[in-house]
mmCIF file of C-alpha atoms in Angstrom:
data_model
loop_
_atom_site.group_PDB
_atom_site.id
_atom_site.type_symbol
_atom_site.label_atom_id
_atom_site.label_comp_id
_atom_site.label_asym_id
_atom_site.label_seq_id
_atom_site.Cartn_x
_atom_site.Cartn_y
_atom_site.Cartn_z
ATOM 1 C CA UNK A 1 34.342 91.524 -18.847
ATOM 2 C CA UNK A 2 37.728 92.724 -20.494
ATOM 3 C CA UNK A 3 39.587 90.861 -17.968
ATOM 4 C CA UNK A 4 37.256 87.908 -17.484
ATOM 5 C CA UNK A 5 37.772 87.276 -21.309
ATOM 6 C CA UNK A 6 41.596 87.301 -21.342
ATOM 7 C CA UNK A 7 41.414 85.116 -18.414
ATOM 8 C CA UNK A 8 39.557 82.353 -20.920
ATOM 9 C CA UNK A 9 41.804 83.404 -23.411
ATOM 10 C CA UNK A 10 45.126 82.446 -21.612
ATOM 11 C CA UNK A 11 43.756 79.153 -20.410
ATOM 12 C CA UNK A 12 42.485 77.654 -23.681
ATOM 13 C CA UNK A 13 45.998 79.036 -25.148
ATOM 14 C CA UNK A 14 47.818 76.838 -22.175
ATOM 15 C CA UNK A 15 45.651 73.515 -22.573
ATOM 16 C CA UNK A 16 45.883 73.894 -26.681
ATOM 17 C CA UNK A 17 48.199 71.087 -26.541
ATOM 18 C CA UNK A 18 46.805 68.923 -23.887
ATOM 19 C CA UNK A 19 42.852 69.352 -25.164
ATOM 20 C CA UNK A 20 43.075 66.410 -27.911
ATOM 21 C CA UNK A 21 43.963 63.869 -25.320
ATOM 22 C CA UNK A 22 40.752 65.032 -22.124
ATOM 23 C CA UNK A 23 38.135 66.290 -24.307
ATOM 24 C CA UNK A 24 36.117 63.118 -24.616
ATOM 25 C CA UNK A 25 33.058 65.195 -23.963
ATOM 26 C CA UNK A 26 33.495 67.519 -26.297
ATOM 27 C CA UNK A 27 34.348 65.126 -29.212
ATOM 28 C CA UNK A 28 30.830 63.341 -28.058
ATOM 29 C CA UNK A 29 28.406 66.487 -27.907
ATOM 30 C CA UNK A 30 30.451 67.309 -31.570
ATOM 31 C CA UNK A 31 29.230 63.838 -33.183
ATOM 32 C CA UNK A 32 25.767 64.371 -31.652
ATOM 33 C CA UNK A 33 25.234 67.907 -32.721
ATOM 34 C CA UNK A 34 26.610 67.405 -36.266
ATOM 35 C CA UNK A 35 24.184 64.076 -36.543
ATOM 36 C CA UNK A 36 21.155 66.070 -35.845
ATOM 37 C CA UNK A 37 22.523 68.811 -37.789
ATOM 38 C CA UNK A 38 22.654 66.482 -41.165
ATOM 39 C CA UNK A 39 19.842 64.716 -40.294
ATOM 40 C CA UNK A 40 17.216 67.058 -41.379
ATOM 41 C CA UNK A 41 20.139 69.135 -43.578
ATOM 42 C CA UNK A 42 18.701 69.113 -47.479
ATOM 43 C CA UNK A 43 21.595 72.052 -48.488
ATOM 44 C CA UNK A 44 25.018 72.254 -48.999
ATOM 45 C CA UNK A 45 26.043 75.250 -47.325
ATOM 46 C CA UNK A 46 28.804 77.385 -49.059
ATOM 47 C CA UNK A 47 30.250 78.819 -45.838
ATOM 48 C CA UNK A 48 30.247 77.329 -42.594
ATOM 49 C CA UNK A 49 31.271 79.290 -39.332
ATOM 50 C CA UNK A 50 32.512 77.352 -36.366
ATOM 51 C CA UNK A 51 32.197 79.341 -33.237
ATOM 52 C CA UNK A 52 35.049 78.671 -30.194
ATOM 53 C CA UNK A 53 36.180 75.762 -32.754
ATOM 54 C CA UNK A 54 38.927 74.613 -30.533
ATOM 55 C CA UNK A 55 41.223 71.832 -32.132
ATOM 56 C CA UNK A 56 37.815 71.776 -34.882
ATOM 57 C CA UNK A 57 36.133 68.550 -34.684
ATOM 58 C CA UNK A 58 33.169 69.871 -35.539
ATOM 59 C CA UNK A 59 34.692 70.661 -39.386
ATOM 60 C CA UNK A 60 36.488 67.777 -39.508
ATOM 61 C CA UNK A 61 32.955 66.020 -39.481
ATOM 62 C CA UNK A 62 31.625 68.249 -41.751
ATOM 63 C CA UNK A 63 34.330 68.444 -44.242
ATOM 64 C CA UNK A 64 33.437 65.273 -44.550
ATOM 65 C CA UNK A 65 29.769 66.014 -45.910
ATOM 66 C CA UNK A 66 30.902 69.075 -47.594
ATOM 67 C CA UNK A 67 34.258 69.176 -48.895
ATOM 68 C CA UNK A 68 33.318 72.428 -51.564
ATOM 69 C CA UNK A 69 32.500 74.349 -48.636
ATOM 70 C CA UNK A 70 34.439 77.278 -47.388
ATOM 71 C CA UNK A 71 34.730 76.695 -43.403
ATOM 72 C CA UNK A 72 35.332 79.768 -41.141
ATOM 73 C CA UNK A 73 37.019 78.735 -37.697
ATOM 74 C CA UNK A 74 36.610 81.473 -35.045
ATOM 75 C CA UNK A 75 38.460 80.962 -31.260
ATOM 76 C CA UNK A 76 39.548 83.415 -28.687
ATOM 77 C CA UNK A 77 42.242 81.208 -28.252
ATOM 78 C CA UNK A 78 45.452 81.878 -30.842
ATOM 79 C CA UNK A 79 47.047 78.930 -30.022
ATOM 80 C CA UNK A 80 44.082 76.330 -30.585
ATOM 81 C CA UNK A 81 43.634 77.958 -33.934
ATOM 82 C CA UNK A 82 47.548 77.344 -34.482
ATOM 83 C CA UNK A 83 46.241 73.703 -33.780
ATOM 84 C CA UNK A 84 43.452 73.427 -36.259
ATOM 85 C CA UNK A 85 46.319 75.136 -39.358
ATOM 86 C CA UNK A 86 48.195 72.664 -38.801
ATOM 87 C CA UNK A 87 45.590 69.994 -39.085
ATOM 88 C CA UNK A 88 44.089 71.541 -42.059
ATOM 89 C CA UNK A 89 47.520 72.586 -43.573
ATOM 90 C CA UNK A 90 46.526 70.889 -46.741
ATOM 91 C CA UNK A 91 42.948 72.305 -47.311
ATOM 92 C CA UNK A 92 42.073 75.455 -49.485
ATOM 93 C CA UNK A 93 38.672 75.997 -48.175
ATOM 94 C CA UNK A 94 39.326 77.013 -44.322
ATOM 95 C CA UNK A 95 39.953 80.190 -43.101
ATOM 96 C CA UNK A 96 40.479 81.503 -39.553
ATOM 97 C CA UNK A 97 38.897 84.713 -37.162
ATOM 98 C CA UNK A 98 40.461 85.324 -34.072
ATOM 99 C CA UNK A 99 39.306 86.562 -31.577
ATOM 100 C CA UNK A 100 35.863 87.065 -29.429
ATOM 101 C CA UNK A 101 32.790 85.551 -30.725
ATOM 102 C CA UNK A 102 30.727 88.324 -30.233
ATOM 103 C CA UNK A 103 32.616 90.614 -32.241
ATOM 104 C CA UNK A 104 32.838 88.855 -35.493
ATOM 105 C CA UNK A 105 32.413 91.237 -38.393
ATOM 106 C CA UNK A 106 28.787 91.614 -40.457
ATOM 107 C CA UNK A 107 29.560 88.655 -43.088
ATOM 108 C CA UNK A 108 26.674 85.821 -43.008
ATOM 109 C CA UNK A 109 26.658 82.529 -43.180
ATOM 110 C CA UNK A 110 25.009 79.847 -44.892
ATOM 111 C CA UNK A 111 25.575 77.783 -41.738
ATOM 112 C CA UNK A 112 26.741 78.533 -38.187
ATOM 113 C CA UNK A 113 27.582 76.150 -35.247
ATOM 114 C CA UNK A 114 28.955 75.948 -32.028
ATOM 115 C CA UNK A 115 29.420 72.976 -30.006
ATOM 116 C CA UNK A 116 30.298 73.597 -26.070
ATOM 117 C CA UNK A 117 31.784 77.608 -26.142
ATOM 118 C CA UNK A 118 28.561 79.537 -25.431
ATOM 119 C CA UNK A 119 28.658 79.174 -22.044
ATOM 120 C CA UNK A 120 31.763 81.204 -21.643
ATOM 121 C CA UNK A 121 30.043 84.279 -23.069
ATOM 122 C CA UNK A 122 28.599 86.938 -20.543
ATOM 123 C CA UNK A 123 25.477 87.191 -22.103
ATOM 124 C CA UNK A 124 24.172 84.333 -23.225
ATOM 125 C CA UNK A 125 20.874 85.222 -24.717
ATOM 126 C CA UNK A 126 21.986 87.915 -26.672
ATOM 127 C CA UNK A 127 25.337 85.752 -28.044
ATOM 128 C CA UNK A 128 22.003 83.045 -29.329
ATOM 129 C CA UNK A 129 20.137 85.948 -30.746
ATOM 130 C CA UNK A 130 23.334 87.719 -32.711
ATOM 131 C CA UNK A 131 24.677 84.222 -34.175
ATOM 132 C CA UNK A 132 21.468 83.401 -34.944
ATOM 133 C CA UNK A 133 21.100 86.743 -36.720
ATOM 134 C CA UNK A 134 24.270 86.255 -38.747
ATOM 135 C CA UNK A 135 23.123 82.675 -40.300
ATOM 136 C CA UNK A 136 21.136 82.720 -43.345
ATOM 137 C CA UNK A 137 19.950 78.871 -43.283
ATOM 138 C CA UNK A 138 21.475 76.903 -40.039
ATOM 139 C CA UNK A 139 22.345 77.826 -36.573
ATOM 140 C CA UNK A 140 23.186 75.055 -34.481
ATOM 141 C CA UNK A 141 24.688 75.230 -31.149
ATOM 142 C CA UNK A 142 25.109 73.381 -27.631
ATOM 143 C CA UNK A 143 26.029 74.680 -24.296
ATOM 144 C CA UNK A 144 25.633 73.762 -20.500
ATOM 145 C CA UNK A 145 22.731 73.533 -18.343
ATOM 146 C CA UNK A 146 22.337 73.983 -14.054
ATOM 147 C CA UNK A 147 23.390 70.879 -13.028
ATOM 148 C CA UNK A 148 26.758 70.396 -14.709
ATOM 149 C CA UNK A 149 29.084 69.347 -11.994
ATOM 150 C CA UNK A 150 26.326 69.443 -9.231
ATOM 151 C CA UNK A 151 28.552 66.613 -7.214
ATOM 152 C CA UNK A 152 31.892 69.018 -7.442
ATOM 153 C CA UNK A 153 29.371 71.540 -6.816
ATOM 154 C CA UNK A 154 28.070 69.881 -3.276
ATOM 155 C CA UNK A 155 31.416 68.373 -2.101
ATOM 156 C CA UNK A 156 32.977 72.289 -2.176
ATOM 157 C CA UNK A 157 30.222 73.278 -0.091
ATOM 158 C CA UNK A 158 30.986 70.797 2.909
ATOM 159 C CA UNK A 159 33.879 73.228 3.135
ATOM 160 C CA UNK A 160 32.800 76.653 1.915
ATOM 161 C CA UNK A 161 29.219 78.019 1.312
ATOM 162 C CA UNK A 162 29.241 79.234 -2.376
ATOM 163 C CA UNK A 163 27.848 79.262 -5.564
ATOM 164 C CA UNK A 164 30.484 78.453 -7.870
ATOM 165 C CA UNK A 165 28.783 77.860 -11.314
ATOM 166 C CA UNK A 166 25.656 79.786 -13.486
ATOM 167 C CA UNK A 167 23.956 77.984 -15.985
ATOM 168 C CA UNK A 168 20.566 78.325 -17.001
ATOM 169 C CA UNK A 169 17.784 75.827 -16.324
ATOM 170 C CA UNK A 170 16.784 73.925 -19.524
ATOM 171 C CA UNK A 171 12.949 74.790 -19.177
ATOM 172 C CA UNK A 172 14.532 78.510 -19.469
ATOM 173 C CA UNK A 173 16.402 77.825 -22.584
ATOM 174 C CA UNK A 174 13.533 76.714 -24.502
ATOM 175 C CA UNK A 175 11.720 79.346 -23.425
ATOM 176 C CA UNK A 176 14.529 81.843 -24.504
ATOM 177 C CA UNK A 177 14.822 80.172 -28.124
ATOM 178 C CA UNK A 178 11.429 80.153 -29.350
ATOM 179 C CA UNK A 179 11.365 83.427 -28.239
ATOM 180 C CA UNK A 180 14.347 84.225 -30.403
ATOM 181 C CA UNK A 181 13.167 81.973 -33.548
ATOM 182 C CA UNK A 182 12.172 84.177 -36.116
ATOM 183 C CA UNK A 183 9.217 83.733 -38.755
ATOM 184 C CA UNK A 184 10.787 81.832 -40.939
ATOM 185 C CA UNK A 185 12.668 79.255 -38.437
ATOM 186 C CA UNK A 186 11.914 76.514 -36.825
ATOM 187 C CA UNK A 187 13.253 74.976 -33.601
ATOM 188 C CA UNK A 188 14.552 71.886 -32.342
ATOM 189 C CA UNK A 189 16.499 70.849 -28.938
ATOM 190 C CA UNK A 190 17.919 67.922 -27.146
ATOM 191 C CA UNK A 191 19.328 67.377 -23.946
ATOM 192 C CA UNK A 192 22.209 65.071 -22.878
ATOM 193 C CA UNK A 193 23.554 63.925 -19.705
ATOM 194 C CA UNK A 194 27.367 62.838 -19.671
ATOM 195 C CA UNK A 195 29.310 61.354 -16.451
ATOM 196 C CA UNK A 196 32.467 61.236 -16.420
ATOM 197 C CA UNK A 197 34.464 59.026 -13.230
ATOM 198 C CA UNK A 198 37.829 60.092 -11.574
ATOM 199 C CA UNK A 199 39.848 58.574 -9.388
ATOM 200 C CA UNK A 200 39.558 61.595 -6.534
ATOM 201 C CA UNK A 201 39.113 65.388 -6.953
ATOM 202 C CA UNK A 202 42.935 65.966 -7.667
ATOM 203 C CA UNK A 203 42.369 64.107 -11.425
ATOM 204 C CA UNK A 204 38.950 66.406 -11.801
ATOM 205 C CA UNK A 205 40.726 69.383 -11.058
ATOM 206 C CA UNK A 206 44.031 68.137 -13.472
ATOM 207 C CA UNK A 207 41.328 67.236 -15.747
ATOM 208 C CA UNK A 208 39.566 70.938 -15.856
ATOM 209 C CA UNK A 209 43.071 72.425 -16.215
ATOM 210 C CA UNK A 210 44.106 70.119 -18.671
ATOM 211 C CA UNK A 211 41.080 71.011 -20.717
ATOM 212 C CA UNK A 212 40.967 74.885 -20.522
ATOM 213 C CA UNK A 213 38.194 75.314 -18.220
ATOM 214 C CA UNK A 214 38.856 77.428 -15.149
ATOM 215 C CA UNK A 215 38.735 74.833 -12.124
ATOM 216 C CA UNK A 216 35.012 75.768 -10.558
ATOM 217 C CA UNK A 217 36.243 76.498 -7.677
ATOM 218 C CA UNK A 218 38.965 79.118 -8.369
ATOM 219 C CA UNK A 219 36.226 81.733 -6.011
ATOM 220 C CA UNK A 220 36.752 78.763 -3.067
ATOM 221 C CA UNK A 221 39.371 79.958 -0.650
ATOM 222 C CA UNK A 222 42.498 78.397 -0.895
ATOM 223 C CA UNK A 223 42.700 76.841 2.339
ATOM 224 C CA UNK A 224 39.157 75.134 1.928
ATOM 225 C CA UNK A 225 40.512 73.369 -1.347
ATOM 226 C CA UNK A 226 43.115 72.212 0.532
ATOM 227 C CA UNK A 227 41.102 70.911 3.033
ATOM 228 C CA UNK A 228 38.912 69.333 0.511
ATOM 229 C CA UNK A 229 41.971 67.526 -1.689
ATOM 230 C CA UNK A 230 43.105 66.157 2.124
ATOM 231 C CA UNK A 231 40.038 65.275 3.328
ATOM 232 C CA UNK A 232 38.212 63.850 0.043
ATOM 233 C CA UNK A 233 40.321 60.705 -1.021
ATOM 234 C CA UNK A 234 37.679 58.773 -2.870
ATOM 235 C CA UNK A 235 36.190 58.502 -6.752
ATOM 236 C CA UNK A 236 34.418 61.460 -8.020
ATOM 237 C CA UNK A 237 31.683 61.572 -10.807
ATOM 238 C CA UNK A 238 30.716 64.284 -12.557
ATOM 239 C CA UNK A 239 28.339 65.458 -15.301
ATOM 240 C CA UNK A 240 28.179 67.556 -17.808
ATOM 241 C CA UNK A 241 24.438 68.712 -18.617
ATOM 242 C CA UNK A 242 24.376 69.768 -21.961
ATOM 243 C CA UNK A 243 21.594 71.377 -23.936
ATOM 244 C CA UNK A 244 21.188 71.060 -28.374
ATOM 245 C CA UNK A 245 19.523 73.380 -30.399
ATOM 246 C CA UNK A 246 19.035 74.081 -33.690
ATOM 247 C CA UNK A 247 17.777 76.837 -35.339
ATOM 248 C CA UNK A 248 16.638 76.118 -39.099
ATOM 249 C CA UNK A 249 15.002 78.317 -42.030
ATOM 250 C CA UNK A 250 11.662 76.816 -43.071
ATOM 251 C CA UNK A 251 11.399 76.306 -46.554
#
């Protein structure tokens, strides 16, 4: 797990510079989960904890709504958070924790969020359960669901038998939340398809690097991907499946 996290770590530091310009994704699921998030929101929160913040849109929305809050940007990533000081260079209120998610220290938070970074956690039931732990009002998070890149998915297997991503089924993250909800919460969740069209699988696989993510199909041999990127000339669409939730304190 050691390695698998430094892995993530050295691939989000190389794409810090080049994630502004391909996340269009993650700027979209941001605006969506901060909308809900407001929606039913009757606080202002004095500390707000952005899990795998990335370049932070996520407080740059909600800086918006709260400007006398104290925001807390956690990444694994050094070099996106190097991103985010500079963007907030002029702000009082934000302060930064490196390092992995599921190690942050016992402080809690009026709020918590985090849009698109639980899916690189081993364990993704208990990293729902501890957040959700360490917020004393909001919790608010999305992540992916089986499905995301099911056409990548199928057009590596003309070439190699293999199951190349692991994300659980929506039906099963329900299930999982309201099991984790405690007394006092309730529990809401949306789902969202997004498609997004390149020209062939070289620009997906730029894309994905270009991003952060690790290409799914870095466990396909290297002479099958070649064969693919030869052999598959034409558009590709993918989609990310995405899954909202949000945990909030009944009053």
């Amino acid at each position: 797990m050691v390695e698998q996290l430094k892995q993530i770590q050295t691939r989000f530091n190389k794409a810090s510079k080049s994630y502004n310009d391909v996340a269009w994704v993650q700027k979209d699921a941001a605006e969506f989960l901060v909308d809900k998030l407001l929606k039913y929101q009757n606080f202002i929160p004095r500390t707000v904890l952005d899990v795998g913040t990335g370049t932070a849109y996520i407080p740059e929305l909600l800086l918006k709504k709260f400007p006398t809050s104290s925001f807390y940007l956690n990444d694994i990533a050094l070099e996106m958070l190097e991103v985010c000081k500079a963007k907030f260079a002029k702000n009082q209120n934000i302060y930064y924790l490196p390092g992995n998610m599921l190690e942050l220290d016992a402080d809690l938070y009026d709020c918590i969020i985090s849009n698109l970074a639980l899916q690189w956690t081993p364990d993704l039931q208990y990293a729902i359960n501890f957040l959700n732990s360490k917020s004393t009002n909001v919790f608010a998070f999305s992540t992916l669901l089986d499905g995301t890149f099911a056409e990548w998915s199928h057009l590596i297997n003309r070439y190699q038998s293999i199951q190349i991503l692991d994300y659980p089924q929506a039906e099963e993250l329900i299930s999982l939340c309201n099991k984790l909800k405690r007394n006092y919460q309730d529990f809401e969740y949306w789902l969202m398809d997004c498609p997004l069209s390149f020209e062939n699988p070289v620009s997906f696989m730029r894309y994905l690097k270009s991003l952060g993510a690790s290409a799914p199909g870095n466990l396909v041999h290297l002479s099958n991907i070649k064969k693919l990127l030869k052999a598959e000339a034409q558009s590709l669409t993918v989609t990310y499946k995405i899954f909202f939730g949000i945990f909030r304190r009944i009053s």
